[in-house]
PDB file of C-alpha atoms and ligand atoms in Angstrom:
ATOM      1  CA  UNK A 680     -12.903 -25.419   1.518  1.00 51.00           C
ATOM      2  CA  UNK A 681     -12.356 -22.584  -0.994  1.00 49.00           C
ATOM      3  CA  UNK A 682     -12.289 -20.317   1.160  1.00 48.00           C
ATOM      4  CA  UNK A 683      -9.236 -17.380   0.338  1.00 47.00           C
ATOM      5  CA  UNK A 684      -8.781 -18.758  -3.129  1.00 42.00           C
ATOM      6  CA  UNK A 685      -8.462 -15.605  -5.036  1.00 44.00           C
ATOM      7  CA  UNK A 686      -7.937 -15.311  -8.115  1.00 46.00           C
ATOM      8  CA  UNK A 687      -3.999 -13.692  -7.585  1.00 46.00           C
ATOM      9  CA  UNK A 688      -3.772 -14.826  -5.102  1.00 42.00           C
ATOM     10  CA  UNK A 689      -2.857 -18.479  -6.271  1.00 40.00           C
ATOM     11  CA  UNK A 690       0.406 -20.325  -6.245  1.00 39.00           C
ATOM     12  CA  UNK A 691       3.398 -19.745  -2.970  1.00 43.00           C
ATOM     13  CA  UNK A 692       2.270 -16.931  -1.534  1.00 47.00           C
ATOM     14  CA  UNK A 693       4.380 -14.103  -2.709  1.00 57.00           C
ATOM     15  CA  UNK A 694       5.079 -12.246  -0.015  1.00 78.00           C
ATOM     16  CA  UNK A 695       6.948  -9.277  -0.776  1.00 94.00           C
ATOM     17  CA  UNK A 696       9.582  -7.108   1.639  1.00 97.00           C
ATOM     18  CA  UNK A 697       7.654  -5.140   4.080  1.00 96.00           C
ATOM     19  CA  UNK A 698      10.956  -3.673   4.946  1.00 96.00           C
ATOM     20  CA  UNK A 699      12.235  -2.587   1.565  1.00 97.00           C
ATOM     21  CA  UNK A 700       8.211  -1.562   0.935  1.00 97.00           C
ATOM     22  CA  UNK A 701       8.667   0.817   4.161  1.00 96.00           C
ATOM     23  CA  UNK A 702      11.741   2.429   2.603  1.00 96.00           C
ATOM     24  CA  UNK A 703       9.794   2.941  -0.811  1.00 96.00           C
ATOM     25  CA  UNK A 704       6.519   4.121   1.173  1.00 95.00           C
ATOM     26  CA  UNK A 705       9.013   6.792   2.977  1.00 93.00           C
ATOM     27  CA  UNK A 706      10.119   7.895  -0.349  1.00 92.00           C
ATOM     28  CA  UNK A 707       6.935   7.627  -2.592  1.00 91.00           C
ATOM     29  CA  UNK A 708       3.925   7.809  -1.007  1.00 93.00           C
ATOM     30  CA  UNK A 709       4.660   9.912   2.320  1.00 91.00           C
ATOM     31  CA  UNK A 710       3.949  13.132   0.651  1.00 87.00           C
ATOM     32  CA  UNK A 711       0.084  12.008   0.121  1.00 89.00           C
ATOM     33  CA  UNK A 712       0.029   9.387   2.698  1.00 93.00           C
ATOM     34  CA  UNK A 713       0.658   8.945   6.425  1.00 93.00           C
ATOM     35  CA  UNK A 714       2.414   5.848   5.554  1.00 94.00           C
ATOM     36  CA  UNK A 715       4.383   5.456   9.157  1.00 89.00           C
ATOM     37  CA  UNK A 716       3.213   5.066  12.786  1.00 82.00           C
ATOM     38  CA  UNK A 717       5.797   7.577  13.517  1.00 82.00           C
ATOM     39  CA  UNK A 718       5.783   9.536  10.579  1.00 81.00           C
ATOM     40  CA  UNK A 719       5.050  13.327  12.138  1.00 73.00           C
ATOM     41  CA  UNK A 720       4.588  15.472   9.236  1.00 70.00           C
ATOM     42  CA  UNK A 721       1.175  14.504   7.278  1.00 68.00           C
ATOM     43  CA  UNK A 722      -1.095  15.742   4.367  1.00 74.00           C
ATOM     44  CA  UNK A 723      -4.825  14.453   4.312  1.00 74.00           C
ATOM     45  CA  UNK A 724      -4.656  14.050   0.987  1.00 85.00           C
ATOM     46  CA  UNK A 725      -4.743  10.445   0.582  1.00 90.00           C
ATOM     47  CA  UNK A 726      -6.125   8.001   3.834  1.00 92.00           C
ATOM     48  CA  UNK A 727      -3.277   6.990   5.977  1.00 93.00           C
ATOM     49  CA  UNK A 728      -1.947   3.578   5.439  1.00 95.00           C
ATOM     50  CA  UNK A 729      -3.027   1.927   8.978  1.00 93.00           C
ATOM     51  CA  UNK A 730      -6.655   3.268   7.845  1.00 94.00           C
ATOM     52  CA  UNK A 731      -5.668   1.577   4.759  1.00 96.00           C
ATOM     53  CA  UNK A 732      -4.187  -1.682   6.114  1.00 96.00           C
ATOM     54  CA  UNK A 733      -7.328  -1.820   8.517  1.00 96.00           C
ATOM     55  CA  UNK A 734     -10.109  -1.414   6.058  1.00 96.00           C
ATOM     56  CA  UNK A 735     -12.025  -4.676   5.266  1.00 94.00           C
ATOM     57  CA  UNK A 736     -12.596  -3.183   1.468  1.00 96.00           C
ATOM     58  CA  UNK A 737      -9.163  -3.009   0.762  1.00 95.00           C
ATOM     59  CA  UNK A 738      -7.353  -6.987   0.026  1.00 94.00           C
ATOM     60  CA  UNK A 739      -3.788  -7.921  -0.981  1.00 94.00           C
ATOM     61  CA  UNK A 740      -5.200  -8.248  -4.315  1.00 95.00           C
ATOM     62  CA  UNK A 741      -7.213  -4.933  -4.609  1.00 95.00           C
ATOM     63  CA  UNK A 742      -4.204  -2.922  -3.276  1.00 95.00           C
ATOM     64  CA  UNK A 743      -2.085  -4.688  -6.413  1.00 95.00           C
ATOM     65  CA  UNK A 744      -4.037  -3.685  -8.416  1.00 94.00           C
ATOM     66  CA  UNK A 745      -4.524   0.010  -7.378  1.00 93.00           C
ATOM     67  CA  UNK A 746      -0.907   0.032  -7.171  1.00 94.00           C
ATOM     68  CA  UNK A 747      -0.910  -1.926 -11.167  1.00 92.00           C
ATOM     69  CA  UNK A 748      -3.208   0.992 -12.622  1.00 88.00           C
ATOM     70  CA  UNK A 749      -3.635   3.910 -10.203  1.00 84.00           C
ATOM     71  CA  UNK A 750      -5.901   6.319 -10.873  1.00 82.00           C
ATOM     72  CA  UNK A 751      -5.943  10.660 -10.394  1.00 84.00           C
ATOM     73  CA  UNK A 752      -5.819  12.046  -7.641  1.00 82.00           C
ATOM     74  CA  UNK A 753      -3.195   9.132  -7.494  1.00 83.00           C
ATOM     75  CA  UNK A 754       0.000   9.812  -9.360  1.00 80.00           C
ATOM     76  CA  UNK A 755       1.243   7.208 -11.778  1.00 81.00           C
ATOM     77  CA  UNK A 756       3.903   5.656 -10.318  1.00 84.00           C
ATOM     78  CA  UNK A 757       5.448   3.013 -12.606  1.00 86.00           C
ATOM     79  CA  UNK A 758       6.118   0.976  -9.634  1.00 93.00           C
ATOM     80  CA  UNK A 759       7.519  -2.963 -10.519  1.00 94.00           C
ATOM     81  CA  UNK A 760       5.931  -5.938  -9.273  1.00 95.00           C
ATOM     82  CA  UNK A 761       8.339  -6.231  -6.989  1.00 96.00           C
ATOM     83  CA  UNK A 762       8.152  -3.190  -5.656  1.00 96.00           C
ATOM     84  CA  UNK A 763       4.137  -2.830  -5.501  1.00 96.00           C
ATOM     85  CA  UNK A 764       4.710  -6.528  -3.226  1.00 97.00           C
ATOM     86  CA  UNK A 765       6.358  -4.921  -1.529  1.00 97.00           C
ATOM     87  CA  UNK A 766       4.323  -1.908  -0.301  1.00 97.00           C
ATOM     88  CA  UNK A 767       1.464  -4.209   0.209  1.00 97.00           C
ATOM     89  CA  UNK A 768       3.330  -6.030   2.644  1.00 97.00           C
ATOM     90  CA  UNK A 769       4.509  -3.280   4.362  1.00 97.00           C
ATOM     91  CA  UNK A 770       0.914  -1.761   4.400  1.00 97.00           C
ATOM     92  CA  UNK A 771      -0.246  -5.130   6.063  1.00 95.00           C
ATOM     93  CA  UNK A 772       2.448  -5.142   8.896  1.00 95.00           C
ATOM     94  CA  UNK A 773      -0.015  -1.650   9.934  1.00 95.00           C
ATOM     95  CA  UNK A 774      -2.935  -3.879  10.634  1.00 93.00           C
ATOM     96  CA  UNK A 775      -4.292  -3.779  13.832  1.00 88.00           C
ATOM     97  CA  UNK A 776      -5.213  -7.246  14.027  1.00 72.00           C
TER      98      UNK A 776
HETATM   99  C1  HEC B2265      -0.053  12.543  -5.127  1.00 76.79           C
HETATM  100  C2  HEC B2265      -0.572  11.993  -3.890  1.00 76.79           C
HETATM  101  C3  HEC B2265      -0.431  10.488  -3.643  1.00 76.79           C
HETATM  102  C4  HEC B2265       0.736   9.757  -3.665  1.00 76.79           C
HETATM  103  C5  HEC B2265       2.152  10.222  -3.967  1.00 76.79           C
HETATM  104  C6  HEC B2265       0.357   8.418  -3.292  1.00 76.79           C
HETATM  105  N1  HEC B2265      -0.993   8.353  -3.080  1.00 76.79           N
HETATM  106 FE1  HEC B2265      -2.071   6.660  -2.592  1.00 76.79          FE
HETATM  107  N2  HEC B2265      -3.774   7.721  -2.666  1.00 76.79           N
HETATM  108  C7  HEC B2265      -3.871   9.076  -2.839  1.00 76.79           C
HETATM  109  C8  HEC B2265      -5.268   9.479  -2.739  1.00 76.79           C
HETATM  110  C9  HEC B2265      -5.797  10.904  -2.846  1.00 76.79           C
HETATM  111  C10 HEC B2265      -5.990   8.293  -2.492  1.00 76.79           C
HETATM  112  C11 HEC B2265      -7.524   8.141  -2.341  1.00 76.79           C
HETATM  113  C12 HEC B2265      -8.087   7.876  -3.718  1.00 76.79           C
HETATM  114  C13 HEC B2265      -9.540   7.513  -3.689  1.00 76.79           C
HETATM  115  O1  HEC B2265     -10.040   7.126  -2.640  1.00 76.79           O
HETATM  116  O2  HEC B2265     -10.161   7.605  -4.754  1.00 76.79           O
HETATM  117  C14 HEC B2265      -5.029   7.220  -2.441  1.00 76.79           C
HETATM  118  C15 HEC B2265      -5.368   5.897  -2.213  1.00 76.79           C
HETATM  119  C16 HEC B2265      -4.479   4.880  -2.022  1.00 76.79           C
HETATM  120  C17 HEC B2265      -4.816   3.513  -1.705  1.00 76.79           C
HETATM  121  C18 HEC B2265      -6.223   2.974  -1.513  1.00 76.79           C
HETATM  122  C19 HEC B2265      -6.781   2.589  -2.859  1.00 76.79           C
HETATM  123  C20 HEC B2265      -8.181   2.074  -2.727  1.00 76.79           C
HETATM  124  O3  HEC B2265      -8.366   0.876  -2.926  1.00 76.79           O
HETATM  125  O4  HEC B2265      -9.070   2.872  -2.398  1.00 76.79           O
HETATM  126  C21 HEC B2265      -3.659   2.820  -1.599  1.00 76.79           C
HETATM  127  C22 HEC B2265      -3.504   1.327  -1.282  1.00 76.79           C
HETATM  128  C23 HEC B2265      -2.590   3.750  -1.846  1.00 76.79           C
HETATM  129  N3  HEC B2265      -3.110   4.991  -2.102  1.00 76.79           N
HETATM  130  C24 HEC B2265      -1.264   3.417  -1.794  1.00 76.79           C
HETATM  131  C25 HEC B2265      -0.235   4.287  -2.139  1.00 76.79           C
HETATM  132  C26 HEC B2265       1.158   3.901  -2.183  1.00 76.79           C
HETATM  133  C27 HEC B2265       1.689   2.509  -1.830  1.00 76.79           C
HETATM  134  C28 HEC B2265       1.865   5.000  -2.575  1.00 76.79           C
HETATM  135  C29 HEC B2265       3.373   5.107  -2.789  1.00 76.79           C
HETATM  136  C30 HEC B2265       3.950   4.164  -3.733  1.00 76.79           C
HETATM  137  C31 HEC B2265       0.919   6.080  -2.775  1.00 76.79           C
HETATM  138  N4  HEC B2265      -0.341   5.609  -2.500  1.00 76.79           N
HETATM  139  C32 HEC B2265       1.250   7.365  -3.189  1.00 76.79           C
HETATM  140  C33 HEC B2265      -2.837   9.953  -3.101  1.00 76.79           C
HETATM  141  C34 HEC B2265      -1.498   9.602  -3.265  1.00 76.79           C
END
């Protein structure tokens, strides 16, 4: 069975802080990014984060490394590994299923 053996993704899974990634999506990505349930005030400038957290395309690992090397219209955020586990585990608590 090799099935889910990606190539990050090897070792204790490190799952980061969805709640300290909520508190860093509120601060950094909210002004691009419906990054809340509840969040009112929104720009369609990047796809909102349950779109995000819902899309097929768009793995643990591919979301790293977006967040690793983002590109324009994307700002650079020099986010820490620690920080980018984080927001994908906050991103993933959006998932519908
Ligand atoms: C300056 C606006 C802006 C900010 C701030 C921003 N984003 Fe984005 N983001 C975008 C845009 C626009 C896209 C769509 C880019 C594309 O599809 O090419 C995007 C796409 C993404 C994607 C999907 C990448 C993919 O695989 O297609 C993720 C994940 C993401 N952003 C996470 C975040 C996180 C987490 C933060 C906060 C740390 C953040 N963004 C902050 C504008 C922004």
């Amino acid at each position: 069975m090799l099935a889910g053996s990606l190539p990050l993704a090897s070792g204790p899974a490190s799952s980061g802080d969805a709640e300290t990634g909520r508190a860093l999506a509120r601060i950094w990505c909210a002004q691009c990014h419906v990054v809340a349930l509840d969040q009112e005030r929104a720009t369609d400038v990047g796809p909102p984060f349950t779109e995000i957290a819902n899309d097929p395309t768009k793995s643990n690992v591919s979301m790293t490394a977006w967040l690793t090397d983002p590109h324009p219209p994307m700002l650079t955020l020099s986010l820490s590994k620690k920080q980018i586990g984080d927001l994908v585990a906050y991103i993933k608590t959006l998932k519908a299923n």
